[in-house]
CSV table of C-alpha atoms and ligand atoms in Angstrom, one decimal:
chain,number,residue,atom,x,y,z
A,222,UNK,CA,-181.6,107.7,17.0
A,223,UNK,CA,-178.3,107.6,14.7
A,224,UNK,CA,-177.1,103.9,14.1
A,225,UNK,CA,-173.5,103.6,13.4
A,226,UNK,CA,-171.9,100.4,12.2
A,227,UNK,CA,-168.2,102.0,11.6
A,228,UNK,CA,-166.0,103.6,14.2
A,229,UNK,CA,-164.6,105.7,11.3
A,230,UNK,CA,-168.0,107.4,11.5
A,231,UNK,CA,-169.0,107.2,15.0
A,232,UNK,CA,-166.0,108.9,16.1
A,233,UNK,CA,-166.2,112.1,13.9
A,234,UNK,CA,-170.0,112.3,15.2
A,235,UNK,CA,-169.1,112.0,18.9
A,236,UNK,CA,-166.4,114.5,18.7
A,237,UNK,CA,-168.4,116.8,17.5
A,238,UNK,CA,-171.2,116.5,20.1
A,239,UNK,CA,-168.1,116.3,22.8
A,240,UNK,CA,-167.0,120.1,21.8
A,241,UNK,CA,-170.2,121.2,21.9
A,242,UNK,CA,-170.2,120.5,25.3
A,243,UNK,CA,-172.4,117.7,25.7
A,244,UNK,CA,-171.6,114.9,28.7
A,245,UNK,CA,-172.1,111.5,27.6
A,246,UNK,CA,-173.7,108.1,28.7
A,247,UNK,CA,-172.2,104.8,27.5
A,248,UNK,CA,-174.3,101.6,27.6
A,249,UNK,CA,-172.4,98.6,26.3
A,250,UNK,CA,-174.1,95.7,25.8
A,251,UNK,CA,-174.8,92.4,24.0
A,252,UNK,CA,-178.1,92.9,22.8
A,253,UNK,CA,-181.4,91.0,23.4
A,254,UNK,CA,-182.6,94.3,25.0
A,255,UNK,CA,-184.9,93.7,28.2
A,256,UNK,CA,-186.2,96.1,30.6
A,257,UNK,CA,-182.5,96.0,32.6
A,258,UNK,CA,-180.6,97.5,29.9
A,259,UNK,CA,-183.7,100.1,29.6
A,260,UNK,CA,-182.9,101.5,33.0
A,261,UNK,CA,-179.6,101.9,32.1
A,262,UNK,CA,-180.4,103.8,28.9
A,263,UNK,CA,-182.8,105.8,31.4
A,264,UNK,CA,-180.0,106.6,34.1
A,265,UNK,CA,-177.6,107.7,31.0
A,266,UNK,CA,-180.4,109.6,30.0
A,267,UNK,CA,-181.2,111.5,33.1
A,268,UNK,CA,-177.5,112.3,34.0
A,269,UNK,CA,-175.7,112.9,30.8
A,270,UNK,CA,-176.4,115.1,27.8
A,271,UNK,CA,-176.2,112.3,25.0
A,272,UNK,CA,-176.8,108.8,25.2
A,273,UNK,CA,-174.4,106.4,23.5
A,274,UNK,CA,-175.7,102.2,23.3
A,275,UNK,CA,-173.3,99.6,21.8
A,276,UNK,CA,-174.4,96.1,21.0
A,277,UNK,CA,-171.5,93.6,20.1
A,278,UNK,CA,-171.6,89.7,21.4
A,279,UNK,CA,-167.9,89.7,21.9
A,280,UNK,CA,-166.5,86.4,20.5
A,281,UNK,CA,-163.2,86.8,23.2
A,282,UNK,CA,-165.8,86.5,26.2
A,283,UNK,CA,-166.9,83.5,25.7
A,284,UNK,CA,-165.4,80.2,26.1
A,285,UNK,CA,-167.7,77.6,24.8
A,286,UNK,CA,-168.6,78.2,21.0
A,287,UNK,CA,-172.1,77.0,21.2
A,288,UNK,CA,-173.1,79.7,23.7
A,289,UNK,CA,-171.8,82.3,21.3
A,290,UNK,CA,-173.6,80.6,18.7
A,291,UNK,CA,-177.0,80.8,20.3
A,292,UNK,CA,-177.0,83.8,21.5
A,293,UNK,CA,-180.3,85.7,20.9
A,294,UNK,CA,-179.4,88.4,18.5
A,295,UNK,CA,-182.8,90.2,18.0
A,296,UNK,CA,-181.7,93.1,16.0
A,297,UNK,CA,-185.1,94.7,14.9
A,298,UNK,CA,-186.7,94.8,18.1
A,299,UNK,CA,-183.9,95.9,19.9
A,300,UNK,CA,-183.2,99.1,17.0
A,301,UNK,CA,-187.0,99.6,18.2
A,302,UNK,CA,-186.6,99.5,21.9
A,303,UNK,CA,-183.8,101.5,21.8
A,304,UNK,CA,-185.6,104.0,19.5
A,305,UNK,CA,-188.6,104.1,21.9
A,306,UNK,CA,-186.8,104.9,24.7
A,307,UNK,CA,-184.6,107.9,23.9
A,308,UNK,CA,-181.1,106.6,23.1
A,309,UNK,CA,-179.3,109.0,20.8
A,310,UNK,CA,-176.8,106.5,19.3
A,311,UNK,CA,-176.5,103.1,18.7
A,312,UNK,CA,-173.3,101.7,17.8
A,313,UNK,CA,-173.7,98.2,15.9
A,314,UNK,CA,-170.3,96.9,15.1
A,315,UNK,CA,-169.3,93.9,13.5
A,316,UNK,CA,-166.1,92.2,15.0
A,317,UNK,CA,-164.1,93.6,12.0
A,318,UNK,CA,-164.8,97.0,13.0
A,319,UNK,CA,-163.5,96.0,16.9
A,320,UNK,CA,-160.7,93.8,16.4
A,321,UNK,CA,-159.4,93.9,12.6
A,322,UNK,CA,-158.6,91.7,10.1
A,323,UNK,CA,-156.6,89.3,12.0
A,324,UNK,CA,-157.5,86.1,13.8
A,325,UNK,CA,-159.0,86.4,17.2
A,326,UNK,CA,-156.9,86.3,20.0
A,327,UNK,CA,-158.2,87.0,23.4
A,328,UNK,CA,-155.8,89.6,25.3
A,329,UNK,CA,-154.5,89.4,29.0
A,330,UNK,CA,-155.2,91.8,31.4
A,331,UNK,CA,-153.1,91.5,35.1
A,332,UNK,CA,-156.9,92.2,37.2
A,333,UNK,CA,-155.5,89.6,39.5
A,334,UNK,CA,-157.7,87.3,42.1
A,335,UNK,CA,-160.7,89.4,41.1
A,336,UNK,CA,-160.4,88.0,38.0
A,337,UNK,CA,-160.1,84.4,39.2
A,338,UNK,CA,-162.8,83.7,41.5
A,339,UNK,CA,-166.9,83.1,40.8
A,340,UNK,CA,-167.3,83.6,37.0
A,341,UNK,CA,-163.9,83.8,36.6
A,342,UNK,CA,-163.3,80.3,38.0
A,343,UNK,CA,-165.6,78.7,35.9
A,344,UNK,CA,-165.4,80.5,32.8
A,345,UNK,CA,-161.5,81.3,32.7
A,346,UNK,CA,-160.8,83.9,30.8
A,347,UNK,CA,-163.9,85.7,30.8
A,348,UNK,CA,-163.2,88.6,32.1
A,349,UNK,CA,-159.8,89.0,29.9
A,350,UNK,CA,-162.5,89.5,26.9
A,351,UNK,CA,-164.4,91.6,29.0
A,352,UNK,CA,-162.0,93.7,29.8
A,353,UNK,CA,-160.7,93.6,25.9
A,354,UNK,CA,-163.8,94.7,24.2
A,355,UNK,CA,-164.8,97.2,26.7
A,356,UNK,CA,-160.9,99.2,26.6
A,357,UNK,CA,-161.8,99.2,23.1
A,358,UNK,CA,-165.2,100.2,23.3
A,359,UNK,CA,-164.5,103.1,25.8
A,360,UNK,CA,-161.5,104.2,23.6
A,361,UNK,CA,-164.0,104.6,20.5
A,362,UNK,CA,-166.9,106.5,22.7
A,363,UNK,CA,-164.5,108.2,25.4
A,364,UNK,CA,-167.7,108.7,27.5
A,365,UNK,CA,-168.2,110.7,30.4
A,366,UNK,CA,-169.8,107.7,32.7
A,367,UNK,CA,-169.8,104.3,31.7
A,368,UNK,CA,-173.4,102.2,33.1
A,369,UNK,CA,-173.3,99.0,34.1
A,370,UNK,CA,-175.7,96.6,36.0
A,371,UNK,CA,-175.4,95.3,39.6
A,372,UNK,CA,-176.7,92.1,38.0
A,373,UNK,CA,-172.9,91.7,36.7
A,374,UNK,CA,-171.8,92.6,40.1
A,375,UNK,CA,-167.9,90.9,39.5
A,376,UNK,CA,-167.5,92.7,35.5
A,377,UNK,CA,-168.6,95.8,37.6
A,378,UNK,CA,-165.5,95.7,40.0
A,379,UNK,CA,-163.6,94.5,36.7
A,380,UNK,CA,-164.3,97.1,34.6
A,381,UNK,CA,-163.4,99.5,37.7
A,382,UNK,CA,-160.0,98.2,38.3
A,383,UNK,CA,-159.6,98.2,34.8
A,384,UNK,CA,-160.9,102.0,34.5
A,385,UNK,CA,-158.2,103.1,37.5
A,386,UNK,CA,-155.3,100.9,36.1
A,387,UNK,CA,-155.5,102.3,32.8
A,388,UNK,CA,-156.1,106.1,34.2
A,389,UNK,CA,-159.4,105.9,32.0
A,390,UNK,CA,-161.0,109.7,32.3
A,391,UNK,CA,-164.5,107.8,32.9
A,392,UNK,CA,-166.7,107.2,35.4
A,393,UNK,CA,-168.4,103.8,36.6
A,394,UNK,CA,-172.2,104.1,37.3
A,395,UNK,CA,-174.3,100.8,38.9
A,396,UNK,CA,-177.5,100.4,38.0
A,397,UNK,CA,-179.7,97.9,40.7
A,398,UNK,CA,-180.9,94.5,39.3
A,399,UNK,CA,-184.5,94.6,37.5
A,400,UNK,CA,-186.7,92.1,38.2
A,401,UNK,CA,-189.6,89.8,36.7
A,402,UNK,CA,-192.5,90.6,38.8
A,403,UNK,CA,-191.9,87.0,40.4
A,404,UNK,CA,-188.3,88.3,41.2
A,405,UNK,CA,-186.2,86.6,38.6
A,406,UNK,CA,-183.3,88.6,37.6
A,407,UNK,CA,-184.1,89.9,34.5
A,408,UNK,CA,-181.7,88.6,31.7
A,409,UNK,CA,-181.1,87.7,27.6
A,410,UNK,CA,-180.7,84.2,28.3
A,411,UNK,CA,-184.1,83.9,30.6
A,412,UNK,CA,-185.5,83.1,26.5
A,413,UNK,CA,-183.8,80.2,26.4
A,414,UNK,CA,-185.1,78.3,29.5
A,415,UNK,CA,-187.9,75.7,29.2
A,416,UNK,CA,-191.7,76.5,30.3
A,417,UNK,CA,-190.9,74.6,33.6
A,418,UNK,CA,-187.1,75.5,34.3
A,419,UNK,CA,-188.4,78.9,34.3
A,420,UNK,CA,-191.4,78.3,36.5
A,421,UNK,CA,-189.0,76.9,38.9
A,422,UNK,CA,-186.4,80.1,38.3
A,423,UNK,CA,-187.6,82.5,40.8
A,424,UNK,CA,-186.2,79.8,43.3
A,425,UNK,CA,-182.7,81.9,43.1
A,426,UNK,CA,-183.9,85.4,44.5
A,427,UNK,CA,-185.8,83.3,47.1
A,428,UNK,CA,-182.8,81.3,48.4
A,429,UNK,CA,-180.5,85.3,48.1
A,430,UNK,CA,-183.3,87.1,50.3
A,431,UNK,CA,-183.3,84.0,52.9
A,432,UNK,CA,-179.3,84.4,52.9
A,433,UNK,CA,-179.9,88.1,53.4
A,434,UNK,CA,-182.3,87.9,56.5
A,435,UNK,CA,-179.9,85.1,57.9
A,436,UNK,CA,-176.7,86.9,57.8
A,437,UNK,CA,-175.3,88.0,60.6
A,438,UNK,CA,-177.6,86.2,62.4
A,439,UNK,CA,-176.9,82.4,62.0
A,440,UNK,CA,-173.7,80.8,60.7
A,441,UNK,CA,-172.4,81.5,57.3
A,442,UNK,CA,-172.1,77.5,56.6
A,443,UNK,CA,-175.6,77.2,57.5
A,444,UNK,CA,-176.8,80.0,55.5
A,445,UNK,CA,-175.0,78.3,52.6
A,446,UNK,CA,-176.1,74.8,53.0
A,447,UNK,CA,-179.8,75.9,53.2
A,448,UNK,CA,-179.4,78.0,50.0
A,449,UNK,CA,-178.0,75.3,48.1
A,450,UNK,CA,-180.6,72.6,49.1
A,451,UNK,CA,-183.7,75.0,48.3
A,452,UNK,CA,-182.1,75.8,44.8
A,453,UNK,CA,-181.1,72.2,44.1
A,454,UNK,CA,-184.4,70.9,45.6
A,455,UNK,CA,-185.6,72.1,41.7
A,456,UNK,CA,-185.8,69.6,39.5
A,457,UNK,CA,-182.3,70.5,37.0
A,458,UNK,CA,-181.2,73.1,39.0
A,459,UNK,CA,-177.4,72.9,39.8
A,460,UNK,CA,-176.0,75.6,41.8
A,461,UNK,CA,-172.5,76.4,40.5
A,462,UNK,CA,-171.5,78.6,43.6
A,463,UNK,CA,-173.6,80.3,46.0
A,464,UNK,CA,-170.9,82.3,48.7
A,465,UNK,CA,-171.2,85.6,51.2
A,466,UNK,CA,-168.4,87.8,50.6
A,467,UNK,CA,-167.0,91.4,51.0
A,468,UNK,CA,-168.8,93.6,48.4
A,469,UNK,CA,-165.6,95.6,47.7
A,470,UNK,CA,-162.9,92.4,47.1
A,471,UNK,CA,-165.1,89.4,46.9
A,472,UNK,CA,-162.7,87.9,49.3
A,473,UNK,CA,-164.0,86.3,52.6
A,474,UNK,CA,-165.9,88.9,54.7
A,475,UNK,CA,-163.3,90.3,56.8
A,476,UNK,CA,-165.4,92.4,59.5
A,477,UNK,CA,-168.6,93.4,60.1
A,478,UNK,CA,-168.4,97.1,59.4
A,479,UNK,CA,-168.4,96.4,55.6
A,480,UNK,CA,-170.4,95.7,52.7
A,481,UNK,CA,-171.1,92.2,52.2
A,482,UNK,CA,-172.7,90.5,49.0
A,483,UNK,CA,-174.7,87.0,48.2
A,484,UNK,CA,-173.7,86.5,44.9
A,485,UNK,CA,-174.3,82.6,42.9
A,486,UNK,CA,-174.6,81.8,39.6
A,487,UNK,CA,-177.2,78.6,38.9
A,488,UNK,CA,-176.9,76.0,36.1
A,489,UNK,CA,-180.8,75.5,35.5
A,490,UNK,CA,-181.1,72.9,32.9
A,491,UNK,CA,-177.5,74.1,30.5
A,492,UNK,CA,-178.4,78.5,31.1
A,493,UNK,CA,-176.4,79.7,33.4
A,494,UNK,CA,-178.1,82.3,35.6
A,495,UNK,CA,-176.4,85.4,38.1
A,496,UNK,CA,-177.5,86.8,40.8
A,497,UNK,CA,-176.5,88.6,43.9
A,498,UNK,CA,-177.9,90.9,46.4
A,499,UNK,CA,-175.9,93.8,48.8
A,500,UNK,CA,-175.8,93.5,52.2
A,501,UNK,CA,-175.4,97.0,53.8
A,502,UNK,CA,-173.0,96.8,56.6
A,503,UNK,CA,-174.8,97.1,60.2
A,504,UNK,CA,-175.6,100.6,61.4
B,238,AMP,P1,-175.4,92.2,28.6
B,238,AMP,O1,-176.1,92.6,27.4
B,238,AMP,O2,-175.9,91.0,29.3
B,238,AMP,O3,-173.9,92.2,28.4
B,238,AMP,O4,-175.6,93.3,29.7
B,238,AMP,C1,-175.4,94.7,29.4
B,238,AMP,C2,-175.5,95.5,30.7
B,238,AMP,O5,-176.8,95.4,31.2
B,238,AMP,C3,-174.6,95.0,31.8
B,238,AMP,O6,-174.0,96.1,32.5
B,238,AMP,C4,-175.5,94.2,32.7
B,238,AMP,O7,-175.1,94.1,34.0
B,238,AMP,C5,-176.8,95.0,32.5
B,238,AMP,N1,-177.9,94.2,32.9
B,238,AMP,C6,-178.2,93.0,32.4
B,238,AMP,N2,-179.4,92.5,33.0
B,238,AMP,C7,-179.7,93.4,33.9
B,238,AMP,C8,-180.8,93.6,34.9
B,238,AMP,N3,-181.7,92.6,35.0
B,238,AMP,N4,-180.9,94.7,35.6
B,238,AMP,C9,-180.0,95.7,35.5
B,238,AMP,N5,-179.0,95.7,34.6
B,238,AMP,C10,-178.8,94.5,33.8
């Protein structure tokens, strides 16, 4: 694997491998590797000639300073997961190399209500920072398909309208959610929850598969009220929302021939923990 820390010599290196001919796989992410970023590695690896990783805890995403502050930056082991598992290039900027010399400002993007609800809603903008760092990234790698995870179902319809707004010549590929064996989404901030917060964690793909058997079949309300008392029944456990919505808008599900989604995001103790799972419209 070649580590760059400078676009100045990323780009020359990716050009090349672009006129040889070579599709390539783009794997942004903010480090404290776990087994979900692997599979994304492995999907870039199995449908693209090269695989590009970039690693970069974007200061503009993030809204409260002491959750950029701790955020586990495991450097070594993640250089030796990534080696292990195939990636070609790992692209280690510093925020110098992304944004300049000048002070941090976080750019707007017009990505409308999308950008407004769930995450967006309680982390305003969130997704303005996403959608900063990753037209910058995608203009440095200029990637044939970009992967992301289903586990970051709302940055995945982001990044898309982003992608078609911007004419971006790059494709968006979803990965599915990997899982602790007691179903916990897997995730870098899992590390930070206590011995008995995370006992209680697998509470939140309990309550999403009750709300997937039940929909359809009972009333949404109900469906919500039961999820949100069986999450909250855990000691520190705060559910921030827990809703059923279209898969392609994450508006209210307008008709039963669609794709719905159960999609929350869970205080448990001060880590705030996504989830979501599809519903596949009725055959
Ligand atoms: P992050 O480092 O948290 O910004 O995540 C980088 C990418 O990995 C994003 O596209 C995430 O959606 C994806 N990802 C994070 N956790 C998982 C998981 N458990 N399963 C699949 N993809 C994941």
């Amino acid at each position: 694997m070649l580590l760059f820390r400078k676009k100045q010599d990323l780009i020359p290196h990716l050009s090349t491998l672009r006129s040889a001919g070579r599709s390539s796989g783009f794997i942004p992410t903010m480090g404290a590797l776990h087994a979900g970023h692997i599979s994304l590695l492995q999907a870039a690896r199995s449908k693209c000639g090269y695989s590009v990783t970039s690693i970069f805890v974007n200061p503009t995403q993030f809204n409260d300073p002491e959750d950029l502050a701790k955020y586990p930056r495991p450097i070594e082991k993640d250089i030796d997961l990534l080696e292990q598992n195939g990636c070609d290039v790992l692209y280690l900027p510093d925020p110098e190399d992304i944004y300049g010399n000048e002070p941090l400002v976080r750019a707007h993007f017009a990505l409308g209500a999308l950008a407004t609800r769930l995450e967006g809603a309680s982390r305003p903008g969130h997704f303005d920072g996403v959608a900063q760092v990753v037209k910058i990234l995608l203009g440095i790698v200029q990637p044939d398909l970009m992967f992301l995870g289903q586990k970051d179902y709302q940055q995945v319809l982001i990044l898309r309208k982003l992608i078609a707004q911007l004419s971006l010549p790059v494709a968006v590929y979803m990965c599915p959610i990997v899982r602790e064996p007691d179903g916990l989404a897997m995730s870098s901030r899992n590390g930070r929850l206590s011995p008995s917060l995370r006992k209680s964690a697998p509470v939140i793909f309990r309550a999403l598969q009750c709300a997937v058997r039940e929909y359809r079949k009972i009333p949404e309300k109900e469906i919500l009220q039961q999820a949100r008392e069986m999450i909250e029944a855990e000691k520190d456990f705060h559910v921030d929302y827990f809703q059923l919505l279209d898969a392609e808008t994450l508006g209210p599900p307008t008709d039963d021939a669609g794709n719905a989604i159960a999609i929350t995001a869970v205080l448990a103790g001060n880590v705030r923990l996504l989830d979501n799972m599809l519903i596949p419209a009725p055959k």
